[in-house]
Amino acid sequence: MTRPTFENELKEIHLDILKMGAMAEEAIDKAIYALKTKDIELAQKIIENDDKIDALTEEIEKKCAIVIATQQPLASDLRLIITAMRIATDIERIADHAEDISQITIKLAKEPYIKPLVDIPKMAEITRSMLKDALDSYVNSDVELAKSVVKKDDIVDQMYQNLIDELEQIMKTNSDAVPQCVQFLLVIKYLERIADHSTNIAEWVVYKITGMHKHDWETK
């Protein structure tokens, strides 16, 4: 494989990552909208579309494997390939959690919610912004933006704990609400995991640019 061909292969992988990221962002937005509005049809579409993201992940993995097998990449090139594979895996898992939330929407669609959904959409918006910033840092090779995503994870963790406390209190005072509260606990857990995967993406971006893992750059 010639160097120009190698560069073209890397560009294709890069574009596939961006396509996957855009699809995952859209899935999060639509999943929370469907949950708020009890839109079963939209939730079902999100579930069906997850197969497209899974297929794109497999395609990226194949392309990365071919690049590694057909040319001995330089250390910096190998970092690009490893980063792409890791990021693709995290994006796939983010999309899986959007699908998980959509499954819950379908379960709860026919019953009144125990309370208006206010804090869960707020939490979802922060997690979605984390994914967007992580992807922007990947596109622009922006180390500082990537590190800012890592810092935001603490905000999501605090919101997660606050919502757990609130839902636990509701369950203590209203036993009839327990089944629905359990479903909402799962929703916020999926959102917390989306934030974690977005953080992973940001950490891989820093690695791609600097060659350093989180424990290395946090101590500097």
Short mmCIF file of C-alpha atoms in Angstrom, two decimals, residues 43-203:
data_model
loop_
_atom_site.label_atom_id
_atom_site.label_comp_id
_atom_site.label_asym_id
_atom_site.label_seq_id
_atom_site.Cartn_x
_atom_site.Cartn_y
_atom_site.Cartn_z
CA ALA A 43 -38.79 5.00 19.74
CA GLN A 44 -39.24 2.05 17.41
CA LYS A 45 -37.35 3.84 14.63
CA ILE A 46 -34.41 4.47 16.97
CA ILE A 47 -34.33 0.77 17.83
CA GLU A 48 -34.38 -0.19 14.15
CA ASN A 49 -31.69 2.34 13.19
CA ASP A 50 -29.25 0.92 15.74
CA ASP A 51 -28.43 -1.87 13.28
CA LYS A 52 -27.02 0.75 10.89
CA ILE A 53 -24.59 2.00 13.53
CA ASP A 54 -23.60 -1.57 14.40
CA ALA A 55 -22.87 -2.25 10.72
CA LEU A 56 -20.79 0.92 10.43
CA THR A 57 -18.77 -0.12 13.48
CA GLU A 58 -17.96 -3.43 11.83
CA GLU A 59 -16.97 -1.62 8.64
CA ILE A 60 -14.58 0.66 10.53
CA GLU A 61 -13.02 -2.31 12.32
CA LYS A 62 -12.48 -4.09 8.99
CA LYS A 63 -10.89 -1.00 7.42
CA CYS A 64 -8.57 -0.56 10.41
CA ALA A 65 -7.57 -4.22 10.26
CA ILE A 66 -6.78 -3.95 6.54
CA VAL A 67 -4.64 -0.84 7.08
CA ILE A 68 -2.66 -2.55 9.85
CA ALA A 69 -2.27 -5.78 7.87
CA THR A 70 -1.19 -4.21 4.57
CA GLN A 71 1.24 -1.58 5.87
CA GLN A 72 3.43 -1.27 8.91
CA PRO A 73 2.16 2.03 10.31
CA LEU A 74 4.46 4.51 12.01
CA ALA A 75 3.85 5.00 15.72
CA SER A 76 1.82 8.18 15.12
CA ASP A 77 -0.22 6.48 12.38
CA LEU A 78 -0.88 3.50 14.62
CA ARG A 79 -2.23 5.85 17.28
CA LEU A 80 -4.70 7.21 14.73
CA ILE A 81 -5.90 3.71 13.88
CA ILE A 82 -6.16 2.56 17.50
CA THR A 83 -8.03 5.74 18.40
CA ALA A 84 -10.50 5.26 15.56
CA MET A 85 -11.26 1.70 16.63
CA ARG A 86 -11.72 2.66 20.28
CA ILE A 87 -13.89 5.67 19.45
CA ALA A 88 -16.06 3.58 17.13
CA THR A 89 -16.66 1.12 19.97
CA ASP A 90 -17.66 3.89 22.37
CA ILE A 91 -20.01 5.48 19.83
CA GLU A 92 -21.64 2.11 19.19
CA ARG A 93 -22.26 1.69 22.92
CA ILE A 94 -23.70 5.20 23.15
CA ALA A 95 -26.15 4.32 20.38
CA ASP A 96 -26.98 1.07 22.18
CA HIS A 97 -27.98 3.08 25.26
CA ALA A 98 -30.20 5.34 23.14
CA GLU A 99 -31.86 2.13 21.99
CA ASP A 100 -32.17 0.97 25.62
CA ILE A 101 -33.94 4.22 26.53
CA SER A 102 -36.27 3.77 23.56
CA GLN A 103 -37.19 0.30 24.80
CA ILE A 104 -38.19 1.86 28.13
CA THR A 105 -40.24 4.51 26.33
CA ILE A 106 -42.29 1.76 24.73
CA LYS A 107 -42.78 0.04 28.11
CA LEU A 108 -43.98 3.23 29.83
CA ALA A 109 -45.92 4.84 26.98
CA LYS A 110 -49.37 3.78 28.17
CA GLU A 111 -49.07 4.94 31.76
CA PRO A 112 -48.98 8.47 33.26
CA TYR A 113 -45.55 9.55 34.47
CA ILE A 114 -45.13 9.96 38.22
CA LYS A 115 -43.78 13.48 37.64
CA PRO A 116 -43.00 15.78 34.70
CA LEU A 117 -39.71 14.95 33.01
CA VAL A 118 -37.51 17.98 33.65
CA ASP A 119 -34.20 16.86 35.15
CA ILE A 120 -33.75 13.78 32.96
CA PRO A 121 -33.86 15.87 29.74
CA LYS A 122 -31.39 18.32 31.36
CA MET A 123 -29.04 15.44 32.13
CA ALA A 124 -29.49 14.13 28.60
CA GLU A 125 -28.62 17.52 27.11
CA ILE A 126 -25.33 17.65 29.02
CA THR A 127 -24.43 14.11 27.93
CA ARG A 128 -25.27 14.94 24.32
CA SER A 129 -23.13 18.10 24.50
CA MET A 130 -20.29 16.01 25.89
CA LEU A 131 -20.50 13.70 22.88
CA LYS A 132 -20.62 16.67 20.51
CA ASP A 133 -17.58 18.30 22.11
CA ALA A 134 -15.70 14.99 22.17
CA LEU A 135 -16.33 14.55 18.44
CA ASP A 136 -15.42 18.19 17.74
CA SER A 137 -12.16 17.67 19.60
CA TYR A 138 -11.52 14.63 17.39
CA VAL A 139 -12.21 16.59 14.19
CA ASN A 140 -10.08 19.57 15.22
CA SER A 141 -7.41 17.69 17.21
CA ASP A 142 -8.27 19.99 20.12
CA VAL A 143 -6.65 18.70 23.30
CA GLU A 144 -8.13 21.38 25.58
CA LEU A 145 -11.68 20.76 24.33
CA ALA A 146 -11.19 17.04 24.89
CA LYS A 147 -10.00 17.66 28.45
CA SER A 148 -13.03 19.89 29.11
CA VAL A 149 -15.27 16.94 28.24
CA VAL A 150 -13.53 14.83 30.87
CA LYS A 151 -14.21 17.52 33.48
CA LYS A 152 -17.92 17.64 32.59
CA ASP A 153 -18.33 14.02 33.59
CA ASP A 154 -18.36 15.08 37.25
CA ILE A 155 -21.42 17.26 36.57
CA VAL A 156 -23.29 14.31 35.10
CA ASP A 157 -22.26 12.08 37.99
CA GLN A 158 -23.71 14.61 40.46
CA MET A 159 -26.96 14.89 38.50
CA TYR A 160 -27.14 11.11 38.42
CA GLN A 161 -26.80 10.87 42.19
CA ASN A 162 -29.39 13.64 42.74
CA LEU A 163 -31.90 11.83 40.54
CA ILE A 164 -31.24 8.53 42.31
CA ASP A 165 -31.98 10.22 45.64
CA GLU A 166 -35.17 11.77 44.28
CA LEU A 167 -36.46 8.52 42.79
CA GLU A 168 -35.62 6.58 45.95
CA GLN A 169 -37.62 9.09 47.99
CA ILE A 170 -40.62 8.69 45.67
CA MET A 171 -40.43 4.91 46.01
CA LYS A 172 -40.38 5.18 49.82
CA THR A 173 -43.56 7.26 49.88
CA ASN A 174 -45.43 5.65 46.98
CA SER A 175 -45.07 1.90 46.52
CA ASP A 176 -47.26 1.98 43.40
CA ALA A 177 -44.62 4.12 41.71
CA VAL A 178 -41.81 1.61 42.26
CA PRO A 179 -41.99 -0.17 38.84
CA GLN A 180 -41.88 3.13 36.95
CA CYS A 181 -39.14 4.54 39.18
CA VAL A 182 -37.04 1.46 38.44
CA GLN A 183 -37.39 2.18 34.72
CA PHE A 184 -36.36 5.81 35.22
CA LEU A 185 -33.38 4.63 37.29
CA LEU A 186 -32.34 2.62 34.25
CA VAL A 187 -32.77 5.67 31.99
CA ILE A 188 -30.47 7.81 34.11
CA LYS A 189 -27.97 4.95 34.36
CA TYR A 190 -27.89 4.77 30.55
CA LEU A 191 -27.36 8.54 30.38
CA GLU A 192 -24.54 8.27 32.92
CA ARG A 193 -22.95 5.56 30.77
CA ILE A 194 -23.31 7.75 27.66
CA ALA A 195 -21.37 10.45 29.51
CA ASP A 196 -18.72 7.88 30.44
CA HIS A 197 -18.34 6.77 26.83
CA SER A 198 -18.12 10.39 25.68
CA THR A 199 -15.37 10.86 28.26
CA ASN A 200 -13.62 7.80 26.87
CA ILE A 201 -13.75 9.32 23.38
CA ALA A 202 -12.22 12.55 24.68
CA GLU A 203 -9.46 10.63 26.44
#
